[in-house]
Amino acid sequence: PGYLMDSILRIRGKKPMFTKIYGKLNTALNHLHFFTMRIWNLSHGNYDKLLSILSEEDRRTFPFDIASIGWEKYIEIFCMGTKKYLMKDNMSNLDRARQHIKRRRR
């Protein structure tokens, strides 16, 4: 489908882009396949036990309570890392992409 859409864009005198988009999408899906197609059974018993026995001083020294994570900032950093290291995207157009997202949300 990407080649067909790029052909139409070329005929119209525009820059082809869909093959590149499909390539990035395919790369992302290949990376995610391992994690999304398996059943993961995670337990947090040891975490709960350790958290319950820590003193207040230890909690300040070793802050690992997930309730204190700033999830919005965490997701932003996670997405930037995914974009840069997993997708190997160019980070120089980040401001333009953010502006595009803001316009789309209105």
PDB file of C-alpha atoms in Angstrom:
ATOM      1  CA  PRO A   1       0.000   0.000   0.000  1.00  0.00           C
ATOM      2  CA  GLY A   2       2.871   2.404   0.694  1.00  0.00           C
ATOM      3  CA  TYR A   3       4.296   2.064  -2.796  1.00  0.00           C
ATOM      4  CA  LEU A   4       0.861   2.645  -4.346  1.00  0.00           C
ATOM      5  CA  MET A   5       0.247   5.774  -2.275  1.00  0.00           C
ATOM      6  CA  ASP A   6       3.757   7.066  -3.008  1.00  0.00           C
ATOM      7  CA  SER A   7       3.135   6.533  -6.733  1.00  0.00           C
ATOM      8  CA  ILE A   8       0.006   8.657  -6.495  1.00  0.00           C
ATOM      9  CA  LEU A   9       1.931  11.348  -4.650  1.00  0.00           C
ATOM     10  CA  ARG A  10       4.668  11.306  -7.302  1.00  0.00           C
ATOM     11  CA  ILE A  11       2.081  11.690 -10.049  1.00  0.00           C
ATOM     12  CA  ARG A  12       0.684  14.710  -8.209  1.00  0.00           C
ATOM     13  CA  GLY A  13       4.191  16.160  -7.933  1.00  0.00           C
ATOM     14  CA  LYS A  14       4.439  15.684  -4.182  1.00  0.00           C
ATOM     15  CA  LYS A  15       7.139  14.092  -2.064  1.00  0.00           C
ATOM     16  CA  PRO A  16       6.617  10.342  -1.408  1.00  0.00           C
ATOM     17  CA  MET A  17       6.332   9.463   2.285  1.00  0.00           C
ATOM     18  CA  PHE A  18       4.188   6.389   2.794  1.00  0.00           C
ATOM     19  CA  THR A  19       6.883   3.775   2.134  1.00  0.00           C
ATOM     20  CA  LYS A  20       9.001   5.365   4.868  1.00  0.00           C
ATOM     21  CA  ILE A  21       6.018   5.456   7.251  1.00  0.00           C
ATOM     22  CA  TYR A  22       5.187   1.808   6.558  1.00  0.00           C
ATOM     23  CA  GLY A  23       8.822   0.868   7.135  1.00  0.00           C
ATOM     24  CA  LYS A  24       8.850   2.591  10.530  1.00  0.00           C
ATOM     25  CA  LEU A  25       5.535   1.009  11.466  1.00  0.00           C
ATOM     26  CA  ASN A  26       6.837  -2.423  10.491  1.00  0.00           C
ATOM     27  CA  THR A  27       9.985  -1.879  12.587  1.00  0.00           C
ATOM     28  CA  ALA A  28       7.899  -0.846  15.601  1.00  0.00           C
ATOM     29  CA  LEU A  29       5.604  -3.850  15.247  1.00  0.00           C
ATOM     30  CA  ASN A  30       8.557  -6.217  14.990  1.00  0.00           C
ATOM     31  CA  HIS A  31      10.065  -4.787  18.179  1.00  0.00           C
ATOM     32  CA  LEU A  32       6.767  -4.976  20.048  1.00  0.00           C
ATOM     33  CA  HIS A  33       5.824  -8.475  18.865  1.00  0.00           C
ATOM     34  CA  PHE A  34       7.834 -10.251  21.564  1.00  0.00           C
ATOM     35  CA  PHE A  35       6.189  -8.290  24.361  1.00  0.00           C
ATOM     36  CA  THR A  36       2.643  -8.155  23.040  1.00  0.00           C
ATOM     37  CA  MET A  37       2.241 -11.763  21.933  1.00  0.00           C
ATOM     38  CA  ARG A  38       3.186 -13.422  25.223  1.00  0.00           C
ATOM     39  CA  ILE A  39       1.419 -13.867  28.515  1.00  0.00           C
ATOM     40  CA  TRP A  40       3.340 -12.204  31.316  1.00  0.00           C
ATOM     41  CA  ASN A  41       2.730 -13.222  34.919  1.00  0.00           C
ATOM     42  CA  LEU A  42       4.338 -10.702  37.220  1.00  0.00           C
ATOM     43  CA  SER A  43       4.170 -10.782  40.997  1.00  0.00           C
ATOM     44  CA  HIS A  44       4.965  -7.981  43.375  1.00  0.00           C
ATOM     45  CA  GLY A  45       5.125  -9.848  46.682  1.00  0.00           C
ATOM     46  CA  ASN A  46       8.795  -9.099  47.324  1.00  0.00           C
ATOM     47  CA  TYR A  47       8.237  -5.443  46.435  1.00  0.00           C
ATOM     48  CA  ASP A  48       5.331  -5.177  48.887  1.00  0.00           C
ATOM     49  CA  LYS A  49       7.292  -6.948  51.616  1.00  0.00           C
ATOM     50  CA  LEU A  50      10.363  -4.727  51.193  1.00  0.00           C
ATOM     51  CA  LEU A  51       8.256  -1.573  51.087  1.00  0.00           C
ATOM     52  CA  SER A  52       6.481  -2.561  54.309  1.00  0.00           C
ATOM     53  CA  ILE A  53       9.710  -3.107  56.286  1.00  0.00           C
ATOM     54  CA  LEU A  54      11.600   0.024  55.199  1.00  0.00           C
ATOM     55  CA  SER A  55      11.970   2.792  57.755  1.00  0.00           C
ATOM     56  CA  GLU A  56      11.074   6.358  56.816  1.00  0.00           C
ATOM     57  CA  GLU A  57      14.763   7.230  56.540  1.00  0.00           C
ATOM     58  CA  ASP A  58      15.377   4.262  54.210  1.00  0.00           C
ATOM     59  CA  ARG A  59      12.372   5.288  52.105  1.00  0.00           C
ATOM     60  CA  ARG A  60      13.855   8.756  51.648  1.00  0.00           C
ATOM     61  CA  THR A  61      17.295   7.288  50.847  1.00  0.00           C
ATOM     62  CA  PHE A  62      15.937   4.622  48.453  1.00  0.00           C
ATOM     63  CA  PRO A  63      12.757   6.045  46.894  1.00  0.00           C
ATOM     64  CA  PHE A  64      11.255   3.202  44.888  1.00  0.00           C
ATOM     65  CA  ASP A  65       7.549   3.478  45.689  1.00  0.00           C
ATOM     66  CA  ILE A  66       5.792   3.435  42.303  1.00  0.00           C
ATOM     67  CA  ALA A  67       3.023   5.634  43.694  1.00  0.00           C
ATOM     68  CA  SER A  68       5.539   8.503  43.740  1.00  0.00           C
ATOM     69  CA  ILE A  69       6.426   8.200  40.047  1.00  0.00           C
ATOM     70  CA  GLY A  70       5.422  11.179  37.914  1.00  0.00           C
ATOM     71  CA  TRP A  71       3.767   9.040  35.244  1.00  0.00           C
ATOM     72  CA  GLU A  72       3.236  11.849  32.739  1.00  0.00           C
ATOM     73  CA  LYS A  73       6.952  12.706  32.713  1.00  0.00           C
ATOM     74  CA  TYR A  74       7.867   8.994  32.752  1.00  0.00           C
ATOM     75  CA  ILE A  75       5.759   8.320  29.637  1.00  0.00           C
ATOM     76  CA  GLU A  76       7.244  11.348  27.882  1.00  0.00           C
ATOM     77  CA  ILE A  77      10.806  10.141  28.574  1.00  0.00           C
ATOM     78  CA  PHE A  78       9.847   6.591  27.575  1.00  0.00           C
ATOM     79  CA  CYS A  79       8.428   7.806  24.250  1.00  0.00           C
ATOM     80  CA  MET A  80      11.514   9.933  23.544  1.00  0.00           C
ATOM     81  CA  GLY A  81      13.766   6.947  24.236  1.00  0.00           C
ATOM     82  CA  THR A  82      11.658   4.744  21.991  1.00  0.00           C
ATOM     83  CA  LYS A  83      11.791   7.329  19.213  1.00  0.00           C
ATOM     84  CA  LYS A  84      15.533   7.853  19.496  1.00  0.00           C
ATOM     85  CA  TYR A  85      16.944   4.406  20.300  1.00  0.00           C
ATOM     86  CA  LEU A  86      14.372   1.907  19.066  1.00  0.00           C
ATOM     87  CA  MET A  87      12.991   3.675  15.996  1.00  0.00           C
ATOM     88  CA  LYS A  88      16.268   5.518  15.260  1.00  0.00           C
ATOM     89  CA  ASP A  89      14.286   8.657  14.412  1.00  0.00           C
ATOM     90  CA  ASN A  90      15.835  12.041  13.852  1.00  0.00           C
ATOM     91  CA  MET A  91      15.296  14.095  17.010  1.00  0.00           C
ATOM     92  CA  SER A  92      15.924  17.441  15.275  1.00  0.00           C
ATOM     93  CA  ASN A  93      12.295  17.725  14.127  1.00  0.00           C
ATOM     94  CA  LEU A  94      10.868  17.204  17.623  1.00  0.00           C
ATOM     95  CA  ASP A  95       9.570  20.751  18.069  1.00  0.00           C
ATOM     96  CA  ARG A  96       7.762  20.598  14.734  1.00  0.00           C
ATOM     97  CA  ALA A  97       6.188  17.264  15.685  1.00  0.00           C
ATOM     98  CA  ARG A  98       4.993  18.672  19.019  1.00  0.00           C
ATOM     99  CA  GLN A  99       3.412  21.642  17.257  1.00  0.00           C
ATOM    100  CA  HIS A 100       1.704  19.273  14.832  1.00  0.00           C
ATOM    101  CA  ILE A 101       0.271  17.236  17.737  1.00  0.00           C
ATOM    102  CA  LYS A 102      -0.996  20.388  19.464  1.00  0.00           C
ATOM    103  CA  ARG A 103      -2.771  21.511  16.272  1.00  0.00           C
ATOM    104  CA  ARG A 104      -4.376  18.070  15.865  1.00  0.00           C
ATOM    105  CA  ARG A 105      -5.713  18.103  19.454  1.00  0.00           C
ATOM    106  CA  ARG A 106      -7.707  21.317  18.945  1.00  0.00           C
TER     107      ARG A 106
END
